[in-house]
Amino acid sequence: MIRLILLLAVACVMAYGCPNILGKSTWSTRKTNCKAALKTPVPWVIIHHTFTPTCTSRATCTTQLKNIQNHHIQTEKWCDVGYNFLIGNDGNIYEGRGWTKMGAHAQGSNHNSIGIAFIGKFESGLPSQAAINAAKSLIQCGVTLKKIKNNYTLKGHRDVFNTACPGSALYNNIKTWPRFKAGKQSLP
């Protein structure tokens, strides 16, 4: 039965053209107690950087993911890693809270957004092209799966909170992406 469910899930992902998302169980065995559901489809996608060292392999990304998760749980006192998804310079998409749980990535905007964080510091350099392509593919997947509204707005974290996140270089890059809108505005 489990095998049939997995085959159906793979077929569904292939049918929607979604990228491969490495599930939380591939990088963490930590049990969390996040209960707040995210009402989808959300109107905003918010881009972040983790302000940690960049990772370029699944092994180094797994180490960074665990460090981020530990910081968010132990220091920030959140129920889990704050982002819905994280992307490494290896081009992999790593599940954080996923499509169904509200994140803790952008105070005041968590209830109406998916938070995607690039692992690393992107003040003067960009994530790899593989990572950027993965993020764009993930957003399109979210639209296709009806987790993100068709007419979503793309924002940098600095557009909704007083921060330098996602770093100047990355922020200038996402300004060129479809559906980007700078600054604060009311929800549609």
Short mmCIF file of C-alpha atoms in Angstrom, two decimals:
data_model
loop_
_atom_site.label_atom_id
_atom_site.label_comp_id
_atom_site.label_asym_id
_atom_site.label_seq_id
_atom_site.Cartn_x
_atom_site.Cartn_y
_atom_site.Cartn_z
CA MET A 1 0.00 0.00 0.00
CA ILE A 2 2.78 2.43 0.94
CA ARG A 3 4.55 1.63 -2.34
CA LEU A 4 1.37 2.40 -4.30
CA ILE A 5 0.98 5.73 -2.48
CA LEU A 6 4.60 6.63 -3.26
CA LEU A 7 4.13 5.73 -6.93
CA LEU A 8 1.00 7.87 -7.11
CA ALA A 9 2.81 10.77 -5.45
CA VAL A 10 5.68 10.51 -7.96
CA ALA A 11 3.18 10.36 -10.85
CA CYS A 12 1.39 13.42 -9.49
CA VAL A 13 4.64 15.39 -9.24
CA MET A 14 5.61 14.38 -12.76
CA ALA A 15 2.19 15.34 -14.10
CA TYR A 16 2.39 18.80 -12.56
CA GLY A 17 6.00 19.31 -13.65
CA CYS A 18 7.11 20.09 -10.12
CA PRO A 19 10.78 19.95 -9.19
CA ASN A 20 12.15 17.34 -6.85
CA ILE A 21 11.74 18.51 -3.27
CA LEU A 22 13.82 16.67 -0.69
CA GLY A 23 11.42 15.90 2.14
CA LYS A 24 12.14 16.94 5.71
CA SER A 25 12.91 13.35 6.68
CA THR A 26 15.92 13.37 4.29
CA TRP A 27 17.73 15.98 6.38
CA SER A 28 16.16 15.94 9.86
CA THR A 29 14.96 13.32 12.30
CA ARG A 30 13.93 15.95 14.82
CA LYS A 31 10.28 15.82 15.84
CA THR A 32 8.54 19.19 15.80
CA ASN A 33 5.15 20.36 16.95
CA CYS A 34 4.12 23.01 14.43
CA LYS A 35 0.34 23.05 14.28
CA ALA A 36 -0.64 26.32 12.56
CA ALA A 37 -2.00 25.49 9.14
CA LEU A 38 -1.31 27.74 6.18
CA LYS A 39 -4.45 28.72 4.30
CA THR A 40 -3.68 28.29 0.63
CA PRO A 41 -3.42 29.53 -2.01
CA VAL A 42 -1.30 32.35 -0.59
CA PRO A 43 -0.96 35.73 -2.34
CA TRP A 44 2.74 36.31 -1.58
CA VAL A 45 6.05 34.53 -2.05
CA ILE A 46 8.80 35.99 0.13
CA ILE A 47 12.46 35.39 -0.70
CA HIS A 48 15.10 35.18 2.05
CA HIS A 49 18.71 34.28 2.59
CA THR A 50 19.75 32.40 5.70
CA PHE A 51 22.86 34.51 6.40
CA THR A 52 24.83 31.33 7.01
CA PRO A 53 27.66 29.76 5.04
CA THR A 54 26.66 28.65 1.54
CA CYS A 55 26.42 24.93 0.85
CA THR A 56 27.32 23.20 -2.40
CA SER A 57 26.54 19.54 -1.74
CA ARG A 58 23.75 17.59 -0.14
CA ALA A 59 26.02 16.76 2.81
CA THR A 60 27.04 20.38 3.49
CA CYS A 61 23.47 21.57 2.94
CA THR A 62 22.19 19.00 5.43
CA THR A 63 24.65 20.33 8.01
CA GLN A 64 23.52 23.91 7.38
CA LEU A 65 19.84 22.91 7.51
CA LYS A 66 20.31 21.25 10.89
CA ASN A 67 22.19 24.31 12.17
CA ILE A 68 19.40 26.62 10.98
CA GLN A 69 16.73 24.38 12.48
CA ASN A 70 18.56 24.23 15.82
CA HIS A 71 18.92 28.01 15.88
CA HIS A 72 15.25 28.56 15.07
CA ILE A 73 14.06 26.10 17.72
CA GLN A 74 16.57 26.76 20.51
CA THR A 75 17.27 30.49 20.12
CA GLU A 76 14.16 31.87 18.40
CA LYS A 77 11.88 29.44 20.30
CA TRP A 78 9.93 28.54 17.14
CA CYS A 79 8.35 25.11 16.69
CA ASP A 80 10.68 24.30 13.74
CA VAL A 81 12.75 25.85 10.99
CA GLY A 82 10.94 29.05 10.02
CA TYR A 83 10.96 28.73 6.21
CA ASN A 84 8.58 26.72 4.08
CA PHE A 85 11.42 25.72 1.73
CA LEU A 86 15.19 26.19 1.59
CA ILE A 87 17.42 26.00 -1.48
CA GLY A 88 21.10 25.12 -1.50
CA ASN A 89 23.73 26.12 -4.03
CA ASP A 90 23.68 22.44 -4.96
CA GLY A 91 20.36 23.24 -6.69
CA ASN A 92 18.33 21.06 -4.32
CA ILE A 93 15.08 22.21 -2.76
CA TYR A 94 14.76 21.17 0.88
CA GLU A 95 11.40 21.03 2.61
CA GLY A 96 11.08 23.15 5.73
CA ARG A 97 7.48 23.56 6.86
CA GLY A 98 6.27 22.72 3.37
CA TRP A 99 3.09 23.84 1.64
CA THR A 100 0.67 23.26 4.52
CA LYS A 101 2.22 24.73 7.69
CA MET A 102 2.51 28.44 8.41
CA GLY A 103 6.12 29.60 8.51
CA ALA A 104 7.89 31.92 10.93
CA HIS A 105 9.97 33.69 8.29
CA ALA A 106 8.43 37.17 7.98
CA GLN A 107 6.76 38.61 11.06
CA GLY A 108 3.30 39.93 10.20
CA SER A 109 3.22 38.17 6.81
CA ASN A 110 3.57 34.48 7.67
CA HIS A 111 -0.17 33.81 7.37
CA ASN A 112 -0.31 34.94 3.73
CA SER A 113 2.99 33.80 2.26
CA ILE A 114 5.33 30.99 1.36
CA GLY A 115 8.87 31.68 2.57
CA ILE A 116 11.71 30.45 0.35
CA ALA A 117 15.24 30.85 1.75
CA PHE A 118 18.47 30.51 -0.17
CA ILE A 119 21.10 28.94 2.08
CA GLY A 120 23.95 31.43 2.34
CA LYS A 121 24.77 35.15 2.44
CA PHE A 122 23.92 37.02 -0.74
CA GLU A 123 24.91 40.61 -0.09
CA SER A 124 27.52 40.81 -2.84
CA GLY A 125 27.18 37.53 -4.75
CA LEU A 126 24.31 35.46 -6.09
CA PRO A 127 23.18 31.92 -5.45
CA SER A 128 24.14 29.43 -8.17
CA GLN A 129 22.09 29.45 -11.35
CA ALA A 130 20.87 25.97 -10.39
CA ALA A 131 19.53 27.38 -7.10
CA ILE A 132 17.83 30.33 -8.81
CA ASN A 133 16.26 27.99 -11.39
CA ALA A 134 15.08 25.70 -8.57
CA ALA A 135 13.35 28.61 -6.81
CA LYS A 136 11.56 29.72 -9.97
CA SER A 137 10.47 26.14 -10.64
CA LEU A 138 9.25 25.76 -7.04
CA ILE A 139 7.14 28.91 -7.33
CA GLN A 140 5.58 27.70 -10.59
CA CYS A 141 4.90 24.34 -8.95
CA GLY A 142 3.14 26.11 -6.08
CA VAL A 143 0.91 27.94 -8.57
CA THR A 144 0.16 24.69 -10.41
CA LEU A 145 -0.68 22.89 -7.15
CA LYS A 146 -2.88 25.85 -6.10
CA LYS A 147 -0.73 26.54 -3.04
CA ILE A 148 0.24 29.96 -4.45
CA LYS A 149 -2.27 32.25 -6.19
CA ASN A 150 -1.99 32.66 -9.96
CA ASN A 151 -1.63 36.42 -9.45
CA TYR A 152 0.83 36.13 -6.55
CA THR A 153 3.27 38.90 -5.67
CA LEU A 154 6.96 38.14 -5.24
CA LYS A 155 8.76 40.07 -2.49
CA GLY A 156 12.07 40.17 -0.74
CA HIS A 157 11.99 39.87 3.05
CA ARG A 158 13.01 43.57 3.25
CA ASP A 159 9.72 44.50 1.54
CA VAL A 160 7.71 43.28 4.52
CA PHE A 161 10.08 43.75 7.47
CA ASN A 162 12.91 46.09 8.44
CA THR A 163 15.88 43.92 7.43
CA ALA A 164 18.65 43.67 4.83
CA CYS A 165 17.43 40.18 3.89
CA PRO A 166 17.72 38.65 1.29
CA GLY A 167 20.98 40.53 0.73
CA SER A 168 21.50 43.28 -1.83
CA ALA A 169 22.78 41.11 -4.68
CA LEU A 170 19.93 38.59 -4.39
CA TYR A 171 17.36 41.34 -3.91
CA ASN A 172 18.50 43.09 -7.08
CA ASN A 173 18.26 39.76 -8.91
CA ILE A 174 14.71 38.95 -7.78
CA LYS A 175 13.61 42.40 -8.96
CA THR A 176 13.92 40.93 -12.47
CA TRP A 177 11.74 37.90 -11.73
CA PRO A 178 8.10 37.75 -12.83
CA ARG A 179 5.52 39.24 -10.46
CA PHE A 180 8.06 41.09 -8.26
CA LYS A 181 6.74 44.16 -6.46
CA ALA A 182 8.90 46.22 -4.11
CA GLY A 183 7.76 47.86 -0.92
CA LYS A 184 4.88 47.41 1.43
CA GLN A 185 1.34 47.17 0.15
CA SER A 186 -1.96 45.79 1.30
CA LEU A 187 -3.03 42.32 0.39
CA PRO A 188 -5.24 41.98 -2.69
#
